[in-house]
Structure formats: C-alpha cells, structure tokens
C-alpha cells in the first residue's frame, strides 16, 4: 500500500515509480534533442489535459529552443473505453506552417485520438510532425499504422492513472503511474 497519500486507499498497484519516470524522461529529452537541428523552429504541442505534467518535465530535458502550444481534444467522458469520437475543444494558437511540430501525448491506447490530430495538423503544412508519448498500450491499438517517434514505456492493457492521467478528472496529481483498485472503476 502507498503510504501518506490522500489516494492511498484507492491504489491497487504503482506500475511506474516516480524515479523511473524521471529517468526515462531524461533519456527521451536527449533523444529528442539529438533528432532535430538546433536551427529548427520547433513547437511542442501538448494534448490537454493528460499530457501537461509530462510536457512540463520533458521540455526541461530538451536542449533546443522550443515554443509551447496546447490543443484539447476529447475522446473520453467518464468512461474508460474509447468512443472513437474525437472532438476538438481547443485548437492551437500558433500557425504551424513550415514549423516542426512535436506532439506530446500522455498515452496511446486505440490510437484514434492521435490519428485524428495528426491528419488535421498535416493539412496546415508543417515542416514535420513527430510524436512523443509517455505511455503506450500496444495491445489496444486500432490504428496499426500510427507512427510514434518517441515512446516512454509500453504498458499492459490496464487503465492507469497519475502523472497527468485521470479517472473521472481525478488522480492527475499523483507523481507516479498507478492502477486503481477494481471497486474504484465504477
Ligand atoms: P486513444 O484515442 O484510444 O488512443 O485514447 C487516447 C486518450 O485516451 C489518451 O490521451 C488519454 O486521455 C485516454 N486514455 C487512454 N488510456 C488511458 C488510461 O489508461 N488512463 C487514463 N487515460 C487514458
Ligand atoms: Mg489525453
């Protein structure tokens, strides 16, 4: 059991500890930094809301001049299963034409959300689009062709919370990735 946390009675298992997350994010930052030219005009696009904590930590491990932008799309309500319906709730502020876009996602599950976002951003003629995701659930992938450039961790087909990820908008502020007790998912 997790001690000294307001959510401790809700958590069944911590699947990625805080130190492990931070170490991997350092590596991802180095990989991403090496993959661009330092003269590239790069915009990190955070997919709200789940990716904000990952983006905040990852950006500080990237040794390039980058700008931030935010996009809010929705494919889930209170449920844990993808509806396949993606709605744009907030679009980018920046014009991405001829600029390098790095999409920052919390988790890729079916891949439907990301596919839709990439297709839409492509029509705006960016110089490139790359994707970094903290977590990947390959077992659940519907969009088999989806190209993910940087991937933090592959995880099994379990619904996870923490480090930005929510269940019913709660648990985003846990500093690690965890699975909730069965009775909490209802
Ligand atoms: P996809 O369209 O099925 O790939 O769903 C991607 C989005 O669903 C992610 O950006 C998350 O917001 C949400 N999601 C998928 N799996 C989980 C999970 O295990 N925990 C929390 N949110 C999830
Ligand atoms: Mg999300």
Short mmCIF file of C-alpha atoms and ligand atoms in Angstrom, two decimals:
data_model
loop_
_atom_site.label_atom_id
_atom_site.label_comp_id
_atom_site.label_asym_id
_atom_site.label_seq_id
_atom_site.Cartn_x
_atom_site.Cartn_y
_atom_site.Cartn_z
CA UNK A 1 0.00 0.00 0.00
CA UNK A 2 1.10 3.56 -0.74
CA UNK A 3 1.62 5.47 2.50
CA UNK A 4 0.90 9.11 3.29
CA UNK A 5 -1.10 9.96 0.21
CA UNK A 6 -4.72 11.11 0.11
CA UNK A 7 -5.37 8.50 -2.61
CA UNK A 8 -3.56 5.64 -0.90
CA UNK A 9 -6.71 3.60 -0.25
CA UNK A 10 -7.69 3.80 -3.93
CA UNK A 11 -4.44 2.46 -5.38
CA UNK A 12 -4.00 -1.24 -6.15
CA UNK A 13 -0.50 -1.01 -7.58
CA UNK A 14 2.12 1.53 -8.61
CA UNK A 15 3.30 0.38 -12.04
CA UNK A 16 5.89 3.10 -12.76
CA UNK A 17 7.66 4.79 -9.86
CA UNK A 18 8.48 8.49 -9.86
CA UNK A 19 12.27 7.98 -10.17
CA UNK A 20 11.81 5.59 -13.09
CA UNK A 21 9.57 8.09 -14.87
CA UNK A 22 12.05 10.92 -14.38
CA UNK A 23 15.00 8.84 -15.58
CA UNK A 24 13.19 7.80 -18.76
CA UNK A 25 12.09 11.39 -19.41
CA UNK A 26 15.74 12.46 -19.27
CA UNK A 27 16.57 9.85 -21.92
CA UNK A 28 13.64 10.92 -24.08
CA UNK A 29 14.76 14.55 -23.84
CA UNK A 30 18.23 13.61 -25.04
CA UNK A 31 16.83 11.51 -27.91
CA UNK A 32 14.51 14.30 -28.99
CA UNK A 33 17.26 16.94 -28.75
CA UNK A 34 19.52 14.83 -30.97
CA UNK A 35 16.80 14.28 -33.57
CA UNK A 36 16.45 17.95 -34.56
CA UNK A 37 18.80 20.57 -35.92
CA UNK A 38 19.29 23.38 -33.41
CA UNK A 39 18.15 25.91 -36.03
CA UNK A 40 14.77 24.15 -36.41
CA UNK A 41 11.71 26.14 -35.45
CA UNK A 42 10.04 23.67 -33.05
CA UNK A 43 6.64 23.80 -31.38
CA UNK A 44 5.77 21.32 -28.67
CA UNK A 45 2.05 20.66 -28.84
CA UNK A 46 0.64 19.42 -25.56
CA UNK A 47 -2.53 17.38 -25.87
CA UNK A 48 -4.59 18.57 -22.93
CA UNK A 49 -5.17 17.72 -20.28
CA UNK A 50 -3.36 14.47 -19.62
CA UNK A 51 -0.01 15.44 -21.16
CA UNK A 52 0.64 18.64 -19.19
CA UNK A 53 2.79 17.13 -16.45
CA UNK A 54 4.80 15.04 -18.91
CA UNK A 55 5.29 18.05 -21.18
CA UNK A 56 6.43 20.25 -18.29
CA UNK A 57 9.08 17.72 -17.23
CA UNK A 58 10.09 16.67 -20.75
CA UNK A 59 10.54 20.23 -22.01
CA UNK A 60 13.13 20.84 -19.29
CA UNK A 61 15.15 17.89 -20.61
CA UNK A 62 15.20 19.17 -24.20
CA UNK A 63 18.24 21.17 -25.20
CA UNK A 64 16.69 23.13 -28.07
CA UNK A 65 14.86 26.41 -28.49
CA UNK A 66 11.21 25.32 -28.37
CA UNK A 67 7.83 27.01 -28.14
CA UNK A 68 4.74 25.65 -26.40
CA UNK A 69 1.22 25.33 -27.73
CA UNK A 70 -1.83 23.44 -26.49
CA UNK A 71 -4.65 21.53 -28.06
CA UNK A 72 -7.62 19.99 -26.29
CA UNK A 73 -9.36 17.06 -27.88
CA UNK A 74 -11.83 14.71 -26.32
CA UNK A 75 -12.47 11.04 -26.89
CA UNK A 76 -13.40 10.00 -23.39
CA UNK A 77 -16.00 11.11 -20.92
CA UNK A 78 -16.18 9.47 -17.54
CA UNK A 79 -15.75 6.12 -19.22
CA UNK A 80 -12.57 4.05 -19.62
CA UNK A 81 -13.35 2.90 -23.17
CA UNK A 82 -12.63 4.92 -26.29
CA UNK A 83 -15.72 6.02 -28.15
CA UNK A 84 -13.73 6.60 -31.34
CA UNK A 85 -15.33 10.04 -31.48
CA UNK A 86 -12.78 12.86 -31.30
CA UNK A 87 -13.86 16.43 -30.70
CA UNK A 88 -11.60 19.50 -30.95
CA UNK A 89 -12.28 21.54 -27.84
CA UNK A 90 -9.35 23.95 -28.11
CA UNK A 91 -7.26 24.49 -31.22
CA UNK A 92 -3.64 25.71 -31.47
CA UNK A 93 -2.85 29.41 -31.16
CA UNK A 94 0.25 29.17 -33.39
CA UNK A 95 0.45 28.96 -37.17
CA UNK A 96 2.44 25.75 -37.73
CA UNK A 97 3.16 26.19 -41.45
CA UNK A 98 6.84 25.34 -42.19
CA UNK A 99 7.47 24.70 -38.50
CA UNK A 100 8.45 21.46 -36.75
CA UNK A 101 5.63 20.10 -34.61
CA UNK A 102 6.32 17.74 -31.72
CA UNK A 103 3.03 16.33 -30.42
CA UNK A 104 3.21 15.41 -26.73
CA UNK A 105 0.74 12.74 -25.60
CA UNK A 106 0.21 11.05 -22.24
CA UNK A 107 -0.87 7.67 -23.55
CA UNK A 108 -1.72 5.99 -26.83
CA UNK A 109 -4.46 3.46 -26.46
CA UNK A 110 -6.52 2.75 -29.60
CA UNK A 111 -4.56 5.48 -31.43
CA UNK A 112 -7.76 7.07 -32.73
CA UNK A 113 -7.20 10.38 -30.98
CA UNK A 114 -3.67 10.81 -32.25
CA UNK A 115 -4.51 9.72 -35.79
CA UNK A 116 -7.19 12.37 -35.96
CA UNK A 117 -4.92 15.08 -34.56
CA UNK A 118 -2.07 14.21 -36.96
CA UNK A 119 -4.37 14.20 -40.00
CA UNK A 120 -5.71 17.58 -39.06
CA UNK A 121 -2.32 19.17 -38.39
CA UNK A 122 -0.89 17.79 -41.65
CA UNK A 123 -3.36 19.90 -43.64
CA UNK A 124 -1.64 23.02 -42.21
CA UNK A 125 1.67 22.16 -43.93
CA UNK A 126 4.11 21.90 -41.04
CA UNK A 127 7.78 21.19 -41.87
CA UNK A 128 7.46 17.94 -39.88
CA UNK A 129 5.27 16.21 -37.31
CA UNK A 130 6.77 13.94 -34.67
CA UNK A 131 5.04 12.27 -31.77
CA UNK A 132 6.26 11.59 -28.26
CA UNK A 133 4.11 9.61 -25.86
CA UNK A 134 4.87 8.77 -22.26
CA UNK A 135 2.88 5.54 -22.32
CA UNK A 136 1.81 3.11 -25.00
CA UNK A 137 -0.70 0.26 -24.77
CA UNK A 138 0.10 -1.61 -27.99
CA UNK A 139 -2.41 -4.40 -27.29
CA UNK A 140 -5.26 -1.97 -27.69
CA UNK A 141 -4.14 -0.36 -30.94
CA UNK A 142 -6.80 0.03 -33.63
CA UNK A 143 -4.68 2.37 -35.79
CA UNK A 144 -1.90 -0.10 -36.62
CA UNK A 145 -0.07 2.27 -38.99
CA UNK A 146 0.38 5.05 -36.42
CA UNK A 147 4.00 6.22 -36.32
CA UNK A 148 5.21 7.08 -32.82
CA UNK A 149 8.71 8.59 -32.85
CA UNK A 150 9.48 8.51 -29.12
CA UNK A 151 7.87 6.22 -26.58
CA UNK A 152 8.48 6.28 -22.84
CA UNK A 153 7.02 2.96 -21.67
CA UNK A 154 4.95 0.15 -23.09
CA UNK A 155 2.34 -0.92 -20.56
CA UNK A 156 -0.17 -3.78 -20.42
CA UNK A 157 -3.85 -3.29 -21.17
CA UNK A 158 -4.81 -1.79 -17.82
CA UNK A 159 -6.46 1.56 -17.14
CA UNK A 160 -3.85 3.69 -15.38
CA UNK A 161 -3.90 7.00 -13.53
CA UNK A 162 -1.40 9.52 -12.24
CA UNK A 163 1.29 11.80 -13.65
CA UNK A 164 -1.36 13.67 -15.64
CA UNK A 165 -3.67 10.75 -16.35
CA UNK A 166 -7.10 10.78 -14.78
CA UNK A 167 -10.09 8.70 -13.98
CA UNK A 168 -13.14 11.00 -13.94
CA UNK A 169 -10.73 14.00 -13.79
CA UNK A 170 -9.19 12.80 -10.52
CA UNK A 171 -5.71 11.39 -9.72
CA UNK A 172 -3.81 13.57 -12.22
CA UNK A 173 -1.53 14.92 -9.47
CA UNK A 174 -0.13 11.56 -8.38
CA UNK A 175 3.62 11.68 -9.12
CA UNK A 176 3.71 8.08 -10.42
CA UNK A 177 1.64 5.81 -12.70
CA UNK A 178 -0.76 3.53 -10.86
CA UNK A 179 -3.67 1.14 -11.29
CA UNK A 180 -6.69 1.72 -9.09
CA UNK A 181 -8.49 -0.90 -7.08
CA UNK A 182 -11.18 -2.65 -9.09
CA UNK A 183 -14.00 -1.16 -6.99
CA UNK A 184 -12.86 2.41 -7.85
CA UNK A 185 -13.51 1.87 -11.54
CA UNK A 186 -17.27 2.06 -11.46
P1 LIG B 1 -6.96 6.62 -27.83
O1 LIG B 1 -7.67 7.52 -28.79
O2 LIG B 1 -7.75 5.37 -27.58
O3 LIG B 1 -5.54 6.31 -28.22
O4 LIG B 1 -7.00 7.33 -26.44
C1 LIG B 1 -6.05 8.23 -26.06
C2 LIG B 1 -6.53 9.04 -24.86
O5 LIG B 1 -7.38 8.30 -24.01
C3 LIG B 1 -5.35 9.44 -24.01
O6 LIG B 1 -4.80 10.67 -24.42
C4 LIG B 1 -5.96 9.51 -22.63
O7 LIG B 1 -6.51 10.78 -22.41
C5 LIG B 1 -7.07 8.49 -22.65
N1 LIG B 1 -6.64 7.22 -22.06
C6 LIG B 1 -6.38 6.06 -22.70
N2 LIG B 1 -5.98 5.10 -21.85
C7 LIG B 1 -5.98 5.66 -20.63
C8 LIG B 1 -5.63 5.17 -19.31
O8 LIG B 1 -5.23 4.02 -19.08
N3 LIG B 1 -5.76 6.07 -18.30
C9 LIG B 1 -6.17 7.35 -18.48
N4 LIG B 1 -6.49 7.86 -19.69
C10 LIG B 1 -6.40 7.02 -20.76
MG1 LIG B 2 -5.36 12.55 -23.44
#
